[in-house]
Short mmCIF file of C-alpha atoms and ligand atoms in Angstrom, two decimals:
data_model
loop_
_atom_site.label_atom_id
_atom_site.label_comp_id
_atom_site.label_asym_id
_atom_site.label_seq_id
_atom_site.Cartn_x
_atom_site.Cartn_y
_atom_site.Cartn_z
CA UNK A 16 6.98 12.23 34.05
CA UNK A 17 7.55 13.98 30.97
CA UNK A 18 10.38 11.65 30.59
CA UNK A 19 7.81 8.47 30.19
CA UNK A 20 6.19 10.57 27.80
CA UNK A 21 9.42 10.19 24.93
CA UNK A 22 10.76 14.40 26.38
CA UNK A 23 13.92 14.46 24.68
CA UNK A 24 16.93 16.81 24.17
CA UNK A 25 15.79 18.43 21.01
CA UNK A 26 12.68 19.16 22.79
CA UNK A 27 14.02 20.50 25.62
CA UNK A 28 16.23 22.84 23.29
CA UNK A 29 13.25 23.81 21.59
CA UNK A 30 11.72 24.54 24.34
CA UNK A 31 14.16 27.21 25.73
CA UNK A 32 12.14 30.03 24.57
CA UNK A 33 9.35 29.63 26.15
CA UNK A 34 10.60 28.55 29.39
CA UNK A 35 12.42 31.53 29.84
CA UNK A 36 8.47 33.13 29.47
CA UNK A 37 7.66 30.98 32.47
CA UNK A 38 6.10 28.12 30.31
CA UNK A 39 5.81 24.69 30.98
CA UNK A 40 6.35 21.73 28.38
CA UNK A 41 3.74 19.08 28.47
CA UNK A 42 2.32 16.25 26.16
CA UNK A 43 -1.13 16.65 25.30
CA UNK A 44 -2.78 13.11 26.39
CA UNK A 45 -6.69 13.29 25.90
CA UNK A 46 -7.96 15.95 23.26
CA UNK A 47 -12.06 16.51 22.99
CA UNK A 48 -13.22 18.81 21.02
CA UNK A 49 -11.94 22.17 22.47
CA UNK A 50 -10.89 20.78 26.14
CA UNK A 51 -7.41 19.04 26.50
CA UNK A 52 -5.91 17.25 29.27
CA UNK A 53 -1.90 17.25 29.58
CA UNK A 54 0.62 15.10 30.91
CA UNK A 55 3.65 17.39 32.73
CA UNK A 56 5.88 17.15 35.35
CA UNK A 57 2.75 19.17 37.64
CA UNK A 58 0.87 15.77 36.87
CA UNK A 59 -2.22 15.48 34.82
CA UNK A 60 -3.49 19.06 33.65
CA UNK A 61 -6.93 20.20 32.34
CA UNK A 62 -6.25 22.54 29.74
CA UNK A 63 -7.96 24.85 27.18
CA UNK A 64 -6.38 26.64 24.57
CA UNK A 65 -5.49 30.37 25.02
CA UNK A 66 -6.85 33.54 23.26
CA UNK A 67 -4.25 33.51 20.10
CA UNK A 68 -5.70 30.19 19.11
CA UNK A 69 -9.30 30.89 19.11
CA UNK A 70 -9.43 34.22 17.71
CA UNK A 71 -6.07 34.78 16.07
CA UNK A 72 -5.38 33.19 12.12
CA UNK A 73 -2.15 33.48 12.96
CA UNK A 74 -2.45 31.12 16.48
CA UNK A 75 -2.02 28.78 13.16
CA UNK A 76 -2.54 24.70 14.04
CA UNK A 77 -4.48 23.77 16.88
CA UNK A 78 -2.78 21.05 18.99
CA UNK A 79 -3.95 17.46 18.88
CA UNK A 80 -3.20 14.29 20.92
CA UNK A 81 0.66 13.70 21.13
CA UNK A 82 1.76 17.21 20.37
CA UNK A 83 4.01 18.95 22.72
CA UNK A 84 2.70 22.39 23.95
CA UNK A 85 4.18 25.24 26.16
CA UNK A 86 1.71 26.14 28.51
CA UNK A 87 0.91 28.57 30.99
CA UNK A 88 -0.03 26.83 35.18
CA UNK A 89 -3.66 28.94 36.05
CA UNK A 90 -3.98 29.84 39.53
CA UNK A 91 -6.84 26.97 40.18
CA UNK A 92 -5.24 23.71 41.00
CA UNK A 93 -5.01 20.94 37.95
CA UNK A 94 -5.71 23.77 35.27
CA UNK A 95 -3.58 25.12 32.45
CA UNK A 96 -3.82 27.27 29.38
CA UNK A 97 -1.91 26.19 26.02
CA UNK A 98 0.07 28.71 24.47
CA UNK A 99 2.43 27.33 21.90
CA UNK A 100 2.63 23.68 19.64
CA UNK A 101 6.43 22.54 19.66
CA UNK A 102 7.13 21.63 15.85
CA UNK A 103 5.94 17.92 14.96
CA UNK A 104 8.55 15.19 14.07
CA UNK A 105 5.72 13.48 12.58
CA UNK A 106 2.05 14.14 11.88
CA UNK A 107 -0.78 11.91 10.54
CA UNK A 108 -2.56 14.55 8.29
CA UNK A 109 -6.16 14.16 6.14
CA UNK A 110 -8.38 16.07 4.18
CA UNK A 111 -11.43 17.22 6.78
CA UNK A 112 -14.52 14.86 6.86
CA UNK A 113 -17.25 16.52 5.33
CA UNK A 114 -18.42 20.03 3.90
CA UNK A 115 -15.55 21.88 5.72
CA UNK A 116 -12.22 22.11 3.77
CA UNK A 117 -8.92 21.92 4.40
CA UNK A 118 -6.35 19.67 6.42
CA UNK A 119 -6.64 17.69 10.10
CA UNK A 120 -3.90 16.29 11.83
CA UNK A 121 -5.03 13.21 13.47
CA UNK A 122 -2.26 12.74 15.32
CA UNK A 123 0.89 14.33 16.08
CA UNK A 124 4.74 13.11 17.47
CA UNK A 125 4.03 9.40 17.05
CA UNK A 126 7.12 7.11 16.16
CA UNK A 127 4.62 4.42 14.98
CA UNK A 128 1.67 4.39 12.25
CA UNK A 129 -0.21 0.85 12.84
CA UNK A 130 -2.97 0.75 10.15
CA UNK A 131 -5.90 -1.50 11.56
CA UNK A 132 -7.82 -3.36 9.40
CA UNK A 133 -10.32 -6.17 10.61
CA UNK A 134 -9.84 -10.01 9.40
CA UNK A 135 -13.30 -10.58 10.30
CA UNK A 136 -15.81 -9.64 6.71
CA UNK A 137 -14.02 -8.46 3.58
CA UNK A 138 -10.87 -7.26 3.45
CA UNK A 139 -10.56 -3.73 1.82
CA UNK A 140 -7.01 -3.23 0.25
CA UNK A 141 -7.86 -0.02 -1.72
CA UNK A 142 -9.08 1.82 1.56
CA UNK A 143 -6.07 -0.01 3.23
CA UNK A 144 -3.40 1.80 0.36
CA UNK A 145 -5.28 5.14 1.23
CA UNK A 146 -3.55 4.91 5.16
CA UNK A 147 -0.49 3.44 3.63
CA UNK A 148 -0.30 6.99 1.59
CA UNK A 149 -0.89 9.04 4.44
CA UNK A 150 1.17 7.12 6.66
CA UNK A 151 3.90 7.18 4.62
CA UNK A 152 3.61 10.77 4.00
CA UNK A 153 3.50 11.54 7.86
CA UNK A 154 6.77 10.98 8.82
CA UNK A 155 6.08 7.89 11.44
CA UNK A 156 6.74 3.88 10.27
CA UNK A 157 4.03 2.49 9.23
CA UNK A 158 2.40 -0.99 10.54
CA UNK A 159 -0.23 -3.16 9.58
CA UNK A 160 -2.31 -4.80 12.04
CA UNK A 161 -5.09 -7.21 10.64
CA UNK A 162 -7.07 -7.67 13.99
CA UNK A 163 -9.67 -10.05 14.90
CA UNK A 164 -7.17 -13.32 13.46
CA UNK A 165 -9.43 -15.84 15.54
CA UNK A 166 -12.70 -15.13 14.07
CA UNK A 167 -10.91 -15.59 10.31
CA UNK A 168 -10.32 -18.95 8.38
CA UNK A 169 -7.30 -18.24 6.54
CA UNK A 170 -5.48 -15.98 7.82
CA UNK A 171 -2.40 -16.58 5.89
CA UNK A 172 -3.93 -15.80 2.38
CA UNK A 173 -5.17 -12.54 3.57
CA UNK A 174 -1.79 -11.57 5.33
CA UNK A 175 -0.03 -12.67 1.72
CA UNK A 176 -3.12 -10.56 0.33
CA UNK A 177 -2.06 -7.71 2.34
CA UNK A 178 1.90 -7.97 2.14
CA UNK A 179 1.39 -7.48 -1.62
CA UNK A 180 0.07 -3.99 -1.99
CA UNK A 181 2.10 -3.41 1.75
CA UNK A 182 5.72 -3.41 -0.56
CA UNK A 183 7.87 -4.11 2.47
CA UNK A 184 5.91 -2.65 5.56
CA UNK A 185 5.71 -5.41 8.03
CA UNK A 186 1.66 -7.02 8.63
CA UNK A 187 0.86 -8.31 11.75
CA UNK A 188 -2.13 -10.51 12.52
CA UNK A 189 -3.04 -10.20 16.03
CA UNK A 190 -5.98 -10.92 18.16
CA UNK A 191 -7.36 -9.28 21.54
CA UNK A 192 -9.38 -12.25 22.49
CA UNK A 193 -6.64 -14.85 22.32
CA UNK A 194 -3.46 -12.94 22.72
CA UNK A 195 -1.83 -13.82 19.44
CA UNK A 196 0.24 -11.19 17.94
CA UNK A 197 0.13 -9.21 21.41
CA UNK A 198 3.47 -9.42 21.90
CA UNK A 199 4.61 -8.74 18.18
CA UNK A 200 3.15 -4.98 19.14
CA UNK A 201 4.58 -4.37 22.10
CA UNK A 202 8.05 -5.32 21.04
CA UNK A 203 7.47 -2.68 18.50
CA UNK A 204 6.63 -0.17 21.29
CA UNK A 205 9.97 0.41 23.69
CA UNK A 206 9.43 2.89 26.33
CA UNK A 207 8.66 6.52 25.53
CA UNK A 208 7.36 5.45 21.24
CA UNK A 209 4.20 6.47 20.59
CA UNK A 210 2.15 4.40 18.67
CA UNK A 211 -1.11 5.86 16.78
CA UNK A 212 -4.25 3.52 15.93
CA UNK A 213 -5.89 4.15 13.00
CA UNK A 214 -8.56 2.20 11.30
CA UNK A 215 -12.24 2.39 10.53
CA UNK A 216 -14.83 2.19 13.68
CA UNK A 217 -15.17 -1.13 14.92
CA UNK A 218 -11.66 -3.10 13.70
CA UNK A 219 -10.80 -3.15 17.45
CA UNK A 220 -9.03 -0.24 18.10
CA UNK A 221 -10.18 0.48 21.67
CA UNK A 222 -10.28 -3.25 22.56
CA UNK A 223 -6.40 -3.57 21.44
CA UNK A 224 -5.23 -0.49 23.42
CA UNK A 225 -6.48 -2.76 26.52
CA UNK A 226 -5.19 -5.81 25.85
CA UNK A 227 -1.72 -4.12 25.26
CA UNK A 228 -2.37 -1.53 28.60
CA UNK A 229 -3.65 -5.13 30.45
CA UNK A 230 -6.55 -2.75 31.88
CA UNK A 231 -9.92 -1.28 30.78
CA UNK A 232 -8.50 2.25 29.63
CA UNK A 233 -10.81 2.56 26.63
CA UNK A 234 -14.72 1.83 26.43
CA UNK A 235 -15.56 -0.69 23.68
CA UNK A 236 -18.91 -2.00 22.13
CA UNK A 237 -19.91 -4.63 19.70
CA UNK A 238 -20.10 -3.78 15.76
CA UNK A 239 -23.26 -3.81 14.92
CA UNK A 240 -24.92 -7.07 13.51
CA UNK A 241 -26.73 -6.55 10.15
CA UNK A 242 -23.90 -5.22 8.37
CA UNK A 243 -20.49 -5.47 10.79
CA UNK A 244 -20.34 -2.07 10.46
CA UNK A 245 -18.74 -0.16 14.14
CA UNK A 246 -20.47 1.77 16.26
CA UNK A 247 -18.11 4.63 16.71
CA UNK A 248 -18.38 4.11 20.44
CA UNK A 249 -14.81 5.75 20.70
CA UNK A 250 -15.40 9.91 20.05
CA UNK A 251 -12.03 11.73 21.33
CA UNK A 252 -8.26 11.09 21.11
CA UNK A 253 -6.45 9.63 23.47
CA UNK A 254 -2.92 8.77 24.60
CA UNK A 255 -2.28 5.63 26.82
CA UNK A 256 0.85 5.19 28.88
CA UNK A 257 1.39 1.01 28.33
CA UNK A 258 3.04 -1.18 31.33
CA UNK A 259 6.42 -1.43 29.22
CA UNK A 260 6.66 2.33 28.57
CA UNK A 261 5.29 2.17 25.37
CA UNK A 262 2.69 4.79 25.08
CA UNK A 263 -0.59 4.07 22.19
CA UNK A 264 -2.64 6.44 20.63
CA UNK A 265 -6.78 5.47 20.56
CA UNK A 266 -8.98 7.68 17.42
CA UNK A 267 -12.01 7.42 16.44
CA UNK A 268 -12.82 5.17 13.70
CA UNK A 269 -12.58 6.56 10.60
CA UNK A 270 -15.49 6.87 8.06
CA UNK A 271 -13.52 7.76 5.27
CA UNK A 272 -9.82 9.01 4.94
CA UNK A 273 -9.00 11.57 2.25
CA UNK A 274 -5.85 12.27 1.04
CA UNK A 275 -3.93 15.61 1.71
CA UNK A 276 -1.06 16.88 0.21
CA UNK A 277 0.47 13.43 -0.56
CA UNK A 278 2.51 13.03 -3.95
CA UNK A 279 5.34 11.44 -2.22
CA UNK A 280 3.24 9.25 -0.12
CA UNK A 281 0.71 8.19 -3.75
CA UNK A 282 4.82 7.41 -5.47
CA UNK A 283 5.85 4.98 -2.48
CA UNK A 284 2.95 3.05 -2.20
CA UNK A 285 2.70 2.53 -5.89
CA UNK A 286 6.31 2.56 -6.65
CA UNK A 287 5.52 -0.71 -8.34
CA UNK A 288 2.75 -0.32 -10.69
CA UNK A 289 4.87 2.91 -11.54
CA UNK A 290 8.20 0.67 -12.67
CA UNK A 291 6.08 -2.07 -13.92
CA UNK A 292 4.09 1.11 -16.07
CA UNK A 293 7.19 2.71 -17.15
CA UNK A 294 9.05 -0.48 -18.74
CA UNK A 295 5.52 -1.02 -20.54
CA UNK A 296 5.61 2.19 -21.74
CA UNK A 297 8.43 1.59 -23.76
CA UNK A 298 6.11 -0.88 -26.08
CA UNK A 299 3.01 1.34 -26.55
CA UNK A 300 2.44 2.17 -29.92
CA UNK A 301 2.23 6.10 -29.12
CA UNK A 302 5.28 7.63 -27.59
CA UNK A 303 2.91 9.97 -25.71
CA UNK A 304 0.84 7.16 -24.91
CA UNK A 305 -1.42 8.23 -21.95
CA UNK A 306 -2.84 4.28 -21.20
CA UNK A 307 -6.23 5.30 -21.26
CA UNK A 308 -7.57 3.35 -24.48
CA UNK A 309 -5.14 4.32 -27.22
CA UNK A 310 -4.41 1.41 -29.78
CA UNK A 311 -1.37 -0.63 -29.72
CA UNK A 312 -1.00 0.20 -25.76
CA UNK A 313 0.92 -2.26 -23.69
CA UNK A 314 -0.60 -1.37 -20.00
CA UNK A 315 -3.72 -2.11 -21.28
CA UNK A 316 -2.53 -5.79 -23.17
CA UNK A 317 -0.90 -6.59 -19.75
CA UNK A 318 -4.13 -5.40 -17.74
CA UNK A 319 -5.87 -8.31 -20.13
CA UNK A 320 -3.77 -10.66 -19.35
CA UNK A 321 -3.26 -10.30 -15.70
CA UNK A 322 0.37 -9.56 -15.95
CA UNK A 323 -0.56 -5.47 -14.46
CA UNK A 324 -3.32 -5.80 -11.44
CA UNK A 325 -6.24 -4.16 -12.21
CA UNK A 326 -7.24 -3.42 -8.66
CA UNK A 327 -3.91 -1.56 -7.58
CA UNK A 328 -3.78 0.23 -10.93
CA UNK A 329 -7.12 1.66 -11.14
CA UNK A 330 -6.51 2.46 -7.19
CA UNK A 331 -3.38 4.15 -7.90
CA UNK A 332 -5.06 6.10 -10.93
CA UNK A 333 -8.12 7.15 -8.71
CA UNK A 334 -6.04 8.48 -5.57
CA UNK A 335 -3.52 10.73 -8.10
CA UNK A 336 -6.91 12.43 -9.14
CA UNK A 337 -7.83 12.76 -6.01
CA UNK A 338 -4.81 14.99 -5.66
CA UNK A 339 -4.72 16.59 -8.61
CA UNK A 340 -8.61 17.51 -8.17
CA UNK A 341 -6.98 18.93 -4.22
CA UNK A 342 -4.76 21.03 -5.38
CA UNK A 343 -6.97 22.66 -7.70
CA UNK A 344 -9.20 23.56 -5.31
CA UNK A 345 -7.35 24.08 -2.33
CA UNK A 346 -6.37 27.17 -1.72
CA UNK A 347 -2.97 27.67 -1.66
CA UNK A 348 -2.49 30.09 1.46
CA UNK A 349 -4.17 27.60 3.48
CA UNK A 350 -2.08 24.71 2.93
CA UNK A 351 0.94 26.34 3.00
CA UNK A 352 -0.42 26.91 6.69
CA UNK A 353 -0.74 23.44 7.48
CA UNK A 354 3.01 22.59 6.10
CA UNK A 355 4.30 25.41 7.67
CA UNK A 356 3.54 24.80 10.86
CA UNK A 357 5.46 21.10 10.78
CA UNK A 358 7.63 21.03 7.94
CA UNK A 359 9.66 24.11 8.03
CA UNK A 360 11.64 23.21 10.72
CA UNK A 361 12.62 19.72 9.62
CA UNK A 362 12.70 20.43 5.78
CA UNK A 363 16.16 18.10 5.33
CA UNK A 364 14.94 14.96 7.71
CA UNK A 365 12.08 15.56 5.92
CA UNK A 366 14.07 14.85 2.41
CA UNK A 367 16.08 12.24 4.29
CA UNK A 368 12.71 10.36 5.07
CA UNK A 369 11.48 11.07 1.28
CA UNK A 370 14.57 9.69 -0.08
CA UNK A 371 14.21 6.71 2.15
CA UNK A 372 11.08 5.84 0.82
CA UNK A 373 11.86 6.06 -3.11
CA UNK A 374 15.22 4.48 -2.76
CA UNK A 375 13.24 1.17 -2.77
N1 GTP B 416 -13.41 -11.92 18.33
C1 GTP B 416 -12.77 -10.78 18.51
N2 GTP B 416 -13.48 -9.64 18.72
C2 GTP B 416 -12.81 -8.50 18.90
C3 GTP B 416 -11.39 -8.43 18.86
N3 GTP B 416 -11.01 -7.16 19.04
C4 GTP B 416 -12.14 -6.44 19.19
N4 GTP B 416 -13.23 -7.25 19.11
C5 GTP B 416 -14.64 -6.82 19.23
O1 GTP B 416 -14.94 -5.86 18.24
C6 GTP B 416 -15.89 -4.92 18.76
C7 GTP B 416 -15.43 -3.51 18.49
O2 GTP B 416 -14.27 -3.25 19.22
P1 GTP B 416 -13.77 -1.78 19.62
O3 GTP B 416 -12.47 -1.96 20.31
O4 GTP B 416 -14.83 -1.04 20.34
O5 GTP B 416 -13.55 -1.14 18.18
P2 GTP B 416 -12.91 0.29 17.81
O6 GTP B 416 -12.01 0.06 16.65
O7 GTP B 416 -12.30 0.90 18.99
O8 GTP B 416 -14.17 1.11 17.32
P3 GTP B 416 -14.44 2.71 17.37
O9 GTP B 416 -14.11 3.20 18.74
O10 GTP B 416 -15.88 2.85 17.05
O11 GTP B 416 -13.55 3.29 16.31
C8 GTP B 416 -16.05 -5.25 20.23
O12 GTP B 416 -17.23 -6.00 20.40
C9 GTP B 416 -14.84 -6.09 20.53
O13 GTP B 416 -15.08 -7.02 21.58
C10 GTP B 416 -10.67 -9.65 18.64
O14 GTP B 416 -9.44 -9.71 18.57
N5 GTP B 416 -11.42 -10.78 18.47
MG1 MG B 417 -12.66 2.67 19.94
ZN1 ZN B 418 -0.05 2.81 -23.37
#
């Protein structure tokens, strides 16, 4: 079983430790608030977490849907207690929603990022750069899936739309109700990758998981009418084992997705309003001009004239704020927690992957 789940040998060596404790490994399938349910070779596990996570700072990271856990079989039948998070390979990673600070991994150990945005209404390509940056920044490859392609018009202008802020990550349109684009996505998903959905409430999230699983897994409900607007019907995290192996990730729909920790992920996305800024540059009248309404400025000629898109620059302007203004207030202990607990271990794949990324 834990084989269907994507187990592999660097797991299983990482796992030595705690086996020799008397641990089990298993893949955290369904996470709700503080109850978890686990897939393991003992079957399908109810599981909370143990003492050192709830009371101990150092229990560091709480596990989240698709992370790999040692945990500890309790005498009643179907119940276990999680002691340990293996280190991620990848990790989809925001800023909290509201008042509370700090980082949340949506999702952990997925191979595959696919970004959901609906074709149905407006098309929002500055919230859509916001998941490129974290998904670029967590480590799995990033997809775009515009969903809802039969109730849209055009559907090739807003896929060109798309592909020109996506810089090379593949857009799919696809649609639950008629099938198209269905098998795009599971071609993408051979058995044992994880894919993670990840779009606002509403895009279709629930209702593509399935299509793809070819069974009601998920509950769905329609967006609401007066403003097309979701109805967050989905509320916990959960990981889908697909017909073909293939295993899919349902979230919640997010309201709003802030940005944590993500310089590299900000340079790749805009990697070319950067180039196109720094050959401008060159023809400012300032040498230390800062493109923000000196005289003589070049970004600001080609912004009049259309040659520099407004949109993408102003987006890419706001969202390096955003992290500027983040690590100002951030406090520094904390999110050396959050790295340390999934970086540390794969600091040079990490470089690998960062290298990847700027090399085009
Ligand atoms: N016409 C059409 N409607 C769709 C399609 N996919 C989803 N819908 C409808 O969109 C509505 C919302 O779908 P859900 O799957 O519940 O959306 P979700 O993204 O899971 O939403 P949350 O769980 O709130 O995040 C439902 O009424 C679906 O029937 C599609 O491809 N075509
Ligand atoms: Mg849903
Ligand atoms: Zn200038």
């Amino acid at each position: 079983l834990l084989d269907s789940y994507g187990w592999s040998a660097t797991l299983q060596r990482q796992f030595q430790p705690h086996a020799a404790r008397g641990l089990i490994p298993a893949r955290v399938t369904v996470q709700h608030r503080g109850l978890y349910r686990l897939a393991c070779d003992h079957g399908d596990l109810s599981a909370e977490l143990s003492g050192r996570f709830l009371h101990d700072a150092e229990g560091g990271d709480h596990p989240v849907a698709g992370d790999w856990v040692a945990a500890a079989l309790r005498p009643e039948a179907g119940a276990a207690i999680i002691r340990h998070v293996l280190p991620r390979f990848s990790a989809f990673v925001r800023r909290a929603a509201g008042p509370r600070h700090g980082a949340q991994v949506v999702a952990a150990n997925v191979d595959l990022a696919l970004l959901t945005a609906s074709l149905n209404g407006d098309l929002n390509l500055r919230r859509l750069e916001r998941y490129l940056v974290t998904a670029r920044e967590s480590r799995a490859e990033p997809v775009i899936v515009l969903t809802k392609a039969d109730m849209c018009e055009d559907v090739e202008t807003r896929v060109a739309q798309v592909r020109d802020v996506a810089l090379g990550i593949p857009v799919h349109a696809v649609s639950a109700l008629t099938g198209q684009g269905l098998e795009a996505l599971t071609r993408l998903l051979g058995p044992g990758r994880t894919a993670v959905l990840l779009g606002s409430s509403g895009v279709g999230k629930s209702t593509l998981v399935n299509a793809l699983a070819g069974q009601e897994v998920m509950a769905t409900q329609a967006i609401r009418e007066d403003d097309a607007h979701g109805r967050h019907t989905t509320t916990h995290r959960e990981l889908v084992l697909l017909p073909g192996g293939g295993l899919v990730l349902d979230t919640p729909g997010m309201r709003e997705l802030g940005l944590w920790d993500s310089e590299a992920g900000v340079a790749a996305t805009f990697a070319d309003v950067q180039s196109q800024v720094d050959a401008l540059a060159a023809r400012c009248r300032f040498g230390d001009c800062a493109h923000a309404g000196e005289p003589g400025c070049a970004v600001a000629a080609a912004l009049a004239d259309g040659t520099l898109d407004e949109g993408r620059w102003r987006s890419y302007g706001k969202l390096q704020r955003e992290l500027n203004h983040l690590a100002l207030r951030e406090d520094p202990i904390a999110r050396n927690k959050v790295r340390k607990t999934w970086i540390a271990v794969n600091k040079a794949q990490r470089a690998a992957y960062r290298r990847r990324w700027s090399d085009d």
